Coordinates of N, CA and C in Angstrom, one line a residue:
A1 N -24.7 -15.5 -40.9 CA -24.4 -14.1 -40.8 C -23.9 -13.8 -39.4
I2 N -24.4 -14.5 -38.4 CA -24.0 -14.2 -37.0 C -22.6 -14.7 -36.8
L3 N -22.2 -15.8 -37.4 CA -20.9 -16.4 -37.2 C -19.8 -15.8 -38.2
N4 N -20.1 -14.7 -38.8 CA -19.2 -14.0 -39.6 C -18.0 -13.6 -38.8
P5 N -16.8 -13.9 -39.3 CA -15.5 -13.6 -38.6 C -15.4 -12.1 -38.1
L6 N -15.9 -11.2 -38.9 CA -15.9 -9.8 -38.5 C -16.8 -9.5 -37.3
N7 N -18.0 -10.1 -37.3 CA -18.9 -10.0 -36.1 C -18.2 -10.5 -34.9
I8 N -17.6 -11.7 -35.0 CA -17.0 -12.3 -33.9 C -15.8 -11.5 -33.4
L9 N -15.0 -10.9 -34.3 CA -13.9 -10.1 -33.9 C -14.4 -8.8 -33.3
G10 N -15.5 -8.2 -33.8 CA -16.1 -7.0 -33.2 C -16.6 -7.3 -31.8
V11 N -17.2 -8.4 -31.6 CA -17.7 -8.7 -30.2 C -16.6 -8.9 -29.3
L12 N -15.5 -9.6 -29.8 CA -14.3 -9.8 -29.0 C -13.7 -8.5 -28.6
V13 N -13.5 -7.6 -29.5 CA -12.8 -6.3 -29.2 C -13.7 -5.5 -28.2
L14 N -15.0 -5.5 -28.5 CA -15.9 -4.8 -27.6 C -15.8 -5.4 -26.2
T15 N -15.8 -6.7 -26.0 CA -15.7 -7.3 -24.7 C -14.4 -6.9 -24.0
V16 N -13.3 -7.0 -24.8 CA -12.0 -6.6 -24.2 C -12.0 -5.1 -23.7
V17 N -12.5 -4.2 -24.5 CA -12.6 -2.8 -24.1 C -13.5 -2.6 -22.9
I18 N -14.6 -3.3 -22.8 CA -15.5 -3.2 -21.7 C -14.8 -3.7 -20.4
V19 N -14.1 -4.9 -20.5 CA -13.4 -5.4 -19.4 C -12.3 -4.5 -18.9
Y20 N -11.6 -3.9 -19.9 CA -10.5 -3.0 -19.6 C -11.0 -1.8 -18.8
F21 N -12.0 -1.2 -19.2 CA -12.5 0.0 -18.5 C -13.2 -0.4 -17.2
C22 N -13.8 -1.6 -17.1 CA -14.4 -2.0 -15.8 C -13.3 -2.2 -14.8
V23 N -12.2 -2.8 -15.2 CA -11.1 -3.0 -14.3 C -10.5 -1.7 -13.8
L24 N -10.3 -0.8 -14.8 CA -9.8 0.6 -14.4 C -10.7 1.3 -13.4
I25 N -12.0 1.2 -13.7 CA -12.9 1.9 -12.9 C -13.1 1.3 -11.5
F26 N -13.3 0.0 -11.4 CA -13.6 -0.7 -10.2 C -12.3 -0.9 -9.3
V27 N -11.2 -1.2 -9.9 CA -10.0 -1.4 -9.2 C -9.2 -0.2 -8.9
F28 N -9.1 0.7 -9.9 CA -8.3 1.9 -9.7 C -9.1 3.2 -9.6
D29 N -10.4 3.1 -9.7 CA -11.3 4.3 -9.6 C -10.8 5.4 -10.6
S30 N -10.5 5.0 -11.9 CA -10.0 5.9 -12.9 C -10.3 5.3 -14.3
Y31 N -10.5 6.2 -15.2 CA -10.7 5.8 -16.6 C -9.3 5.8 -17.3
S32 N -8.3 6.4 -16.8 CA -7.0 6.6 -17.4 C -6.0 5.5 -16.9
L33 N -5.4 4.8 -17.8 CA -4.4 3.8 -17.4 C -3.2 4.5 -16.8
R34 N -2.8 5.7 -17.3 CA -1.6 6.4 -16.8 C -1.9 6.8 -15.3
E35 N -3.1 7.3 -15.1 CA -3.5 7.8 -13.7 C -3.5 6.5 -12.8
A36 N -4.0 5.4 -13.3 CA -4.1 4.2 -12.5 C -2.7 3.7 -12.1
V37 N -1.8 3.7 -13.1 CA -0.4 3.3 -12.8 C 0.3 4.2 -11.8
S38 N 0.1 5.5 -12.0 CA 0.7 6.5 -11.1 C 0.2 6.3 -9.7
K39 N -1.1 6.1 -9.6 CA -1.7 5.9 -8.2 C -1.2 4.6 -7.6
F40 N -1.1 3.6 -8.4 CA -0.6 2.3 -7.9 C 0.9 2.4 -7.4
Q41 N 1.7 3.1 -8.2 CA 3.1 3.3 -7.8 C 3.2 4.2 -6.5
A42 N 2.4 5.2 -6.4 CA 2.4 6.1 -5.2 C 2.0 5.2 -4.0
T43 N 1.0 4.5 -4.1 CA 0.5 3.6 -3.0 C 1.5 2.6 -2.7
R44 N 2.2 2.0 -3.7 CA 3.2 1.0 -3.4 C 4.4 1.6 -2.7
E45 N 4.8 2.8 -3.0 CA 5.9 3.5 -2.4 C 5.6 3.7 -0.9
I46 N 4.4 4.2 -0.6 CA 4.0 4.5 0.7 C 3.9 3.2 1.5
Q47 N 3.4 2.1 0.9 CA 3.3 0.8 1.6 C 4.7 0.2 1.9
L48 N 5.7 0.4 1.0 CA 7.0 -0.1 1.2 C 7.7 0.7 2.4
E49 N 7.5 2.0 2.4 CA 8.0 2.8 3.5 C 7.4 2.4 4.8
Y50 N 6.1 2.2 4.8 CA 5.3 1.8 6.0 C 5.9 0.4 6.5
D51 N 6.1 -0.5 5.6 CA 6.6 -1.8 6.0 C 8.0 -1.7 6.6
K52 N 8.8 -0.9 6.0 CA 10.2 -0.7 6.6 C 10.1 -0.1 8.0
L53 N 9.3 0.9 8.2 CA 9.2 1.5 9.5 C 8.6 0.6 10.5
F54 N 7.6 -0.2 10.0 CA 6.9 -1.1 10.9 C 7.9 -2.2 11.4
R55 N 8.8 -2.7 10.5 CA 9.8 -3.7 10.9 C 10.7 -3.1 11.9
R56 N 11.1 -1.8 11.7 CA 12.0 -1.1 12.6 C 11.4 -0.9 14.0
R57 N 10.1 -0.6 14.0 CA 9.4 -0.4 15.2 C 9.3 -1.8 16.0
N58 N 9.1 -2.9 15.3 CA 9.1 -4.2 15.9 C 10.4 -4.5 16.5
E59 N 11.5 -4.2 15.8 CA 12.9 -4.4 16.3 C 13.1 -3.6 17.6
L60 N 12.7 -2.4 17.6 CA 12.8 -1.5 18.8 C 11.9 -2.1 20.0
Q61 N 10.7 -2.5 19.6 CA 9.9 -3.1 20.7 C 10.5 -4.4 21.3
Y62 N 11.1 -5.2 20.4 CA 11.8 -6.4 20.9 C 12.9 -6.0 21.9
H63 N 13.7 -5.0 21.6 CA 14.8 -4.5 22.4 C 14.2 -3.9 23.7
Y64 N 13.1 -3.2 23.6 CA 12.5 -2.7 24.8 C 12.0 -3.8 25.7
D65 N 11.3 -4.8 25.2 CA 10.9 -5.9 26.0 C 12.0 -6.7 26.6
W66 N 13.1 -6.8 25.9 CA 14.3 -7.5 26.4 C 14.8 -6.6 27.6
A67 N 15.0 -5.3 27.4 CA 15.5 -4.5 28.5 C 14.6 -4.5 29.7
K68 N 13.3 -4.5 29.5 CA 12.3 -4.6 30.6 C 12.5 -5.9 31.3
A69 N 12.6 -7.0 30.6 CA 12.8 -8.3 31.3 C 14.1 -8.4 32.0
N70 N 15.1 -7.7 31.6 CA 16.4 -7.7 32.3 C 16.7 -6.6 33.2
G71 N 15.6 -5.7 33.4 CA 15.8 -4.6 34.4 C 16.7 -3.5 33.9
E72 N 16.8 -3.4 32.6 CA 17.7 -2.3 32.0 C 16.8 -1.0 31.8
R73 N 16.6 -0.3 32.9 CA 15.8 0.9 32.8 C 16.3 2.0 31.9
D74 N 17.6 2.1 31.9 CA 18.2 3.2 31.0 C 17.9 2.9 29.6
S75 N 18.1 1.6 29.2 CA 17.8 1.2 27.8 C 16.3 1.4 27.5
M76 N 15.5 1.1 28.4 CA 14.1 1.3 28.2 C 13.7 2.8 28.0
K77 N 14.3 3.6 28.8 CA 14.1 5.1 28.6 C 14.6 5.6 27.3
D78 N 15.7 5.1 26.8 CA 16.3 5.5 25.5 C 15.4 5.0 24.4
L79 N 14.7 3.9 24.5 CA 13.9 3.3 23.4 C 12.5 3.9 23.3
V80 N 12.0 4.3 24.4 CA 10.6 4.8 24.4 C 10.4 6.0 23.4
P81 N 11.3 7.0 23.4 CA 11.1 8.1 22.4 C 11.2 7.7 21.0
Q82 N 12.1 6.7 20.7 CA 12.3 6.2 19.4 C 11.1 5.5 18.9
I83 N 10.5 4.7 19.8 CA 9.2 3.9 19.4 C 8.1 4.9 19.2
Q84 N 8.0 5.9 20.1 CA 6.9 6.9 19.9 C 7.1 7.7 18.6
K85 N 8.3 8.0 18.2 CA 8.6 8.7 17.0 C 8.1 7.9 15.8
L86 N 8.5 6.6 15.8 CA 8.1 5.7 14.7 C 6.6 5.5 14.7
D87 N 5.9 5.5 15.9 CA 4.5 5.4 15.9 C 3.8 6.6 15.2
K88 N 4.4 7.8 15.4 CA 3.8 9.0 14.8 C 4.1 8.9 13.3
E89 N 5.2 8.5 12.8 CA 5.5 8.4 11.4 C 4.6 7.3 10.8
L90 N 4.4 6.2 11.5 CA 3.5 5.2 10.9 C 2.0 5.7 10.8
D91 N 1.6 6.5 11.8 CA 0.3 7.1 11.7 C 0.1 8.0 10.5
I92 N 1.2 8.8 10.2 CA 1.2 9.7 9.1 C 1.1 8.9 7.8
L93 N 1.9 7.8 7.7 CA 1.9 7.0 6.5 C 0.6 6.3 6.3
E94 N -0.1 5.9 7.4 CA -1.4 5.2 7.4 C -2.4 6.2 6.8
R95 N -2.4 7.5 7.2 CA -3.3 8.5 6.6 C -3.0 8.7 5.1
K96 N -1.7 8.8 4.8 CA -1.3 8.9 3.4 C -1.8 7.8 2.5
L97 N -1.7 6.6 3.1 CA -2.1 5.4 2.4 C -3.6 5.4 2.2
K98 N -4.3 5.8 3.2 CA -5.8 5.8 3.1 C -6.2 6.8 2.1
D99 N -5.5 8.0 2.1 CA -5.9 9.1 1.1 C -5.5 8.6 -0.3
A100 N -4.5 7.9 -0.5 CA -4.0 7.5 -1.8 C -5.0 6.4 -2.4
Q101 N -5.6 5.7 -1.6 CA -6.5 4.6 -2.0 C -7.9 5.2 -2.3

């Protein structure tokens, strides 16, 4: 009676449902798949934007360091506000990313 195919199927379905909801709850902190996907996409978009700005900031930092090494004070002065602006934007994105998670 325990090895009845319907019992096995029932246990299998119940296991899949429990695992499904556990993943949604523990990974996405939600019971809804739609909400979990939406949250994942929003977080991914923020992360992609953050990565893009971070790469840009690293490029500017490289140019700043080069200008500093070569005594190019005017170039250094031009780059500082750009780096500071990117730092502020990165801080905002970090907060958004933290709030989204």
